[in-house]
Tab-separated table of N, CA and C in Angstrom:
chain	number	residue	atom	x	y	z
A	10	MET	N	8.012	63.810	16.328
A	10	MET	CA	7.433	64.573	15.259
A	10	MET	C	7.426	63.744	13.965
A	11	LEU	N	8.565	63.161	13.600
A	11	LEU	CA	8.608	62.346	12.382
A	11	LEU	C	7.749	61.102	12.510
A	12	ARG	N	7.780	60.496	13.684
A	12	ARG	CA	6.962	59.288	13.878
A	12	ARG	C	5.479	59.619	13.738
A	13	ASP	N	5.063	60.760	14.265
A	13	ASP	CA	3.664	61.175	14.144
A	13	ASP	C	3.281	61.350	12.678
A	14	ALA	N	4.142	61.986	11.922
A	14	ALA	CA	3.864	62.191	10.499
A	14	ALA	C	3.831	60.859	9.761
A	15	ALA	N	4.766	59.969	10.085
A	15	ALA	CA	4.815	58.659	9.422
A	15	ALA	C	3.579	57.836	9.733
A	16	GLU	N	3.063	57.965	10.943
A	16	GLU	CA	1.866	57.207	11.310
A	16	GLU	C	0.644	57.655	10.506
A	17	GLN	N	0.653	58.895	10.068
A	17	GLN	CA	-0.490	59.419	9.315
A	17	GLN	C	-0.345	59.210	7.812
A	18	ALA	N	0.842	58.858	7.367
A	18	ALA	CA	1.076	58.641	5.943
A	18	ALA	C	1.038	57.138	5.651
A	19	ARG	N	0.364	56.799	4.591
A	19	ARG	CA	0.237	55.386	4.226
A	19	ARG	C	1.597	54.820	3.811
A	20	ASP	N	1.957	53.703	4.396
A	20	ASP	CA	3.189	52.990	4.077
A	20	ASP	C	4.481	53.758	4.379
A	21	ALA	N	4.422	54.789	5.199
A	21	ALA	CA	5.639	55.529	5.568
A	21	ALA	C	6.335	54.824	6.723
A	22	ARG	N	7.644	54.891	6.745
A	22	ARG	CA	8.444	54.310	7.814
A	22	ARG	C	9.471	55.334	8.267
A	23	VAL	N	9.911	55.216	9.495
A	23	VAL	CA	10.966	56.073	10.039
A	23	VAL	C	12.175	55.196	10.330
A	24	VAL	N	13.330	55.613	9.845
A	24	VAL	CA	14.579	54.940	10.185
A	24	VAL	C	15.271	55.841	11.208
A	25	ASP	N	15.238	55.425	12.445
A	25	ASP	CA	15.795	56.225	13.542
A	25	ASP	C	17.252	55.845	13.758
A	26	LEU	N	18.158	56.762	13.464
A	26	LEU	CA	19.587	56.514	13.634
A	26	LEU	C	20.109	57.031	14.975
A	27	THR	N	19.222	57.483	15.842
A	27	THR	CA	19.648	58.005	17.136
A	27	THR	C	20.599	57.071	17.871
A	28	PRO	N	20.359	55.752	17.889
A	28	PRO	CA	21.299	54.869	18.585
A	28	PRO	C	22.719	54.913	18.016
A	29	ALA	N	22.877	55.362	16.783
A	29	ALA	CA	24.206	55.428	16.176
A	29	ALA	C	25.012	56.621	16.664
A	30	TYR	N	24.341	57.624	17.254
A	30	TYR	CA	25.101	58.780	17.723
A	30	TYR	C	24.736	59.260	19.122
A	31	CYS	N	23.751	58.649	19.729
A	31	CYS	CA	23.413	58.981	21.111
A	31	CYS	C	23.307	57.688	21.914
A	32	ALA	N	24.145	57.548	22.919
A	32	ALA	CA	24.122	56.361	23.767
A	32	ALA	C	23.698	56.762	25.177
A	33	ASP	N	22.707	56.075	25.694
A	33	ASP	CA	22.218	56.341	27.056
A	33	ASP	C	21.846	57.807	27.263
A	34	GLY	N	21.251	58.414	26.238
A	34	GLY	CA	20.805	59.799	26.352
A	34	GLY	C	21.899	60.836	26.185
A	35	GLN	N	23.122	60.392	25.925
A	35	GLN	CA	24.248	61.306	25.727
A	35	GLN	C	24.616	61.339	24.247
A	36	CYS	N	24.561	62.515	23.641
A	36	CYS	CA	24.900	62.673	22.233
A	36	CYS	C	26.263	63.353	22.145
A	37	SER	N	27.269	62.569	21.881
A	37	SER	CA	28.645	63.050	21.870
A	37	SER	C	28.946	63.837	20.597
A	38	PRO	N	29.693	64.931	20.711
A	38	PRO	CA	30.063	65.697	19.514
A	38	PRO	C	31.158	65.020	18.692
A	39	VAL	N	31.886	64.085	19.306
A	39	VAL	CA	32.939	63.353	18.615
A	39	VAL	C	32.795	61.878	18.964
A	40	ILE	N	32.778	61.029	17.956
A	40	ILE	CA	32.699	59.582	18.171
A	40	ILE	C	33.800	58.941	17.347
A	41	GLY	N	34.673	58.203	18.020
A	41	GLY	CA	35.751	57.518	17.315
A	41	GLY	C	36.626	58.449	16.499
A	42	SER	N	36.958	59.592	17.024
A	42	SER	CA	37.797	60.604	16.354
A	42	SER	C	37.115	61.266	15.159
A	43	VAL	N	35.819	61.106	15.029
A	43	VAL	CA	35.069	61.735	13.943
A	43	VAL	C	34.132	62.785	14.529
A	44	ILE	N	34.188	63.990	13.986
A	44	ILE	CA	33.282	65.055	14.422
A	44	ILE	C	31.883	64.699	13.935
A	45	VAL	N	30.936	64.657	14.858
A	45	VAL	CA	29.581	64.227	14.528
A	45	VAL	C	28.763	65.353	13.899
A	46	TYR	N	28.803	66.538	14.485
A	46	TYR	CA	27.913	67.622	14.042
A	46	TYR	C	28.644	68.694	13.251
A	47	ARG	N	27.928	69.270	12.298
A	47	ARG	CA	28.427	70.434	11.566
A	47	ARG	C	28.418	71.623	12.525
A	48	PRO	N	29.073	72.728	12.160
A	48	PRO	CA	29.122	73.882	13.073
A	48	PRO	C	27.758	74.430	13.496
A	49	ASP	N	26.710	74.182	12.702
A	49	ASP	CA	25.386	74.685	13.099
A	49	ASP	C	24.807	73.917	14.281
A	50	GLY	N	25.401	72.741	14.593
A	50	GLY	CA	24.958	71.959	15.743
A	50	GLY	C	23.684	71.166	15.525
A	51	HIS	N	23.102	71.241	14.340
A	51	HIS	CA	21.836	70.558	14.061
A	51	HIS	C	21.946	69.483	12.987
A	52	HIS	N	23.025	69.493	12.249
A	52	HIS	CA	23.198	68.545	11.156
A	52	HIS	C	24.496	67.779	11.349
A	53	VAL	N	24.513	66.523	10.915
A	53	VAL	CA	25.722	65.727	11.061
A	53	VAL	C	26.728	66.087	9.967
A	54	SER	N	28.001	65.890	10.285
A	54	SER	CA	29.061	66.169	9.325
A	54	SER	C	29.023	65.132	8.201
A	55	ALA	N	29.613	65.487	7.072
A	55	ALA	CA	29.660	64.564	5.940
A	55	ALA	C	30.429	63.295	6.312
A	56	THR	N	31.491	63.461	7.076
A	56	THR	CA	32.285	62.299	7.478
A	56	THR	C	31.470	61.373	8.358
A	57	TYR	N	30.735	61.942	9.308
A	57	TYR	CA	29.935	61.077	10.176
A	57	TYR	C	28.763	60.466	9.414
A	58	ALA	N	28.196	61.204	8.483
A	58	ALA	CA	27.117	60.644	7.653
A	58	ALA	C	27.619	59.411	6.898
A	59	ALA	N	28.845	59.490	6.381
A	59	ALA	CA	29.417	58.333	5.688
A	59	ALA	C	29.638	57.177	6.660
A	60	THR	N	29.968	57.504	7.899
A	60	THR	CA	30.194	56.483	8.921
A	60	THR	C	28.915	55.716	9.245
A	61	VAL	N	27.790	56.423	9.311
A	61	VAL	CA	26.528	55.770	9.676
A	61	VAL	C	25.731	55.283	8.466
A	62	ALA	N	26.249	55.506	7.255
A	62	ALA	CA	25.537	55.077	6.044
A	62	ALA	C	25.160	53.600	6.056
A	63	PRO	N	26.038	52.696	6.513
A	63	PRO	CA	25.635	51.280	6.550
A	63	PRO	C	24.443	51.029	7.476
A	64	PHE	N	24.357	51.775	8.572
A	64	PHE	CA	23.220	51.636	9.482
A	64	PHE	C	21.940	52.115	8.793
A	65	LEU	N	22.051	53.215	8.050
A	65	LEU	CA	20.902	53.727	7.308
A	65	LEU	C	20.464	52.723	6.245
A	66	GLU	N	21.428	52.145	5.555
A	66	GLU	CA	21.104	51.151	4.533
A	66	GLU	C	20.329	49.976	5.135
A	67	ARG	N	20.813	49.457	6.260
A	67	ARG	CA	20.117	48.339	6.909
A	67	ARG	C	18.721	48.758	7.372
A	68	GLY	N	18.599	49.992	7.872
A	68	GLY	CA	17.290	50.477	8.305
A	68	GLY	C	16.316	50.604	7.150
A	69	ILE	N	16.795	51.095	6.016
A	69	ILE	CA	15.930	51.213	4.831
A	69	ILE	C	15.515	49.832	4.343
A	70	GLU	N	16.465	48.908	4.298
A	70	GLU	CA	16.135	47.543	3.873
A	70	GLU	C	15.094	46.927	4.801
A	71	ALA	N	15.247	47.147	6.107
A	71	ALA	CA	14.285	46.609	7.073
A	71	ALA	C	12.921	47.252	6.886
A	72	ALA	N	12.895	48.560	6.683
A	72	ALA	CA	11.622	49.259	6.493
A	72	ALA	C	10.906	48.767	5.243
A	73	LEU	N	11.655	48.564	4.164
A	73	LEU	CA	11.054	48.077	2.927
A	73	LEU	C	10.531	46.655	3.069
A	74	ALA	N	11.150	45.899	3.965
A	74	ALA	CA	10.714	44.520	4.203
A	74	ALA	C	9.635	44.436	5.280
A	75	GLY	N	9.254	45.597	5.848
A	75	GLY	CA	8.195	45.618	6.850
A	75	GLY	C	8.653	45.289	8.253
A	76	ARG	N	9.979	45.300	8.491
A	76	ARG	CA	10.502	45.026	9.826
A	76	ARG	C	10.743	46.344	10.562
A	77	ASP	N	11.032	46.242	11.860
A	77	ASP	CA	11.325	47.415	12.683
A	77	ASP	C	12.653	48.020	12.234
A	78	ALA	N	12.598	49.180	11.606
A	78	ALA	CA	13.785	49.799	11.040
A	78	ALA	C	14.757	50.269	12.110
A	79	THR	N	14.275	50.708	13.262
A	79	THR	CA	15.164	51.183	14.319
A	79	THR	C	16.046	50.059	14.829
A	80	ALA	N	15.441	48.921	15.101
A	80	ALA	CA	16.207	47.783	15.621
A	80	ALA	C	17.231	47.319	14.599
A	81	GLN	N	16.869	47.303	13.324
A	81	GLN	CA	17.780	46.849	12.282
A	81	GLN	C	18.905	47.841	12.056
A	82	ALA	N	18.598	49.137	12.095
A	82	ALA	CA	19.615	50.156	11.840
A	82	ALA	C	20.689	50.152	12.907
A	83	ALA	N	20.310	49.841	14.136
A	83	ALA	CA	21.251	49.891	15.246
A	83	ALA	C	22.203	48.695	15.261
A	84	GLN	N	21.910	47.677	14.500
A	84	GLN	CA	22.746	46.472	14.531
A	84	GLN	C	23.931	46.576	13.605
């Protein structure tokens, strides 16, 4: 859904953080002793958001530089 919208918007990019919380199609509720999801089950916890912030930063930097943001965010 987001990728479709980004493709229709000029200069839009998607930073996909899925690899940071879902491995091999399995999305764990706890990673490294950190609760991933808020009680609503749809949003990540503040603690986990802080954990993946460096991945988001790298993805944004890659997107701004015109590189594949997903590949950069996962590294």
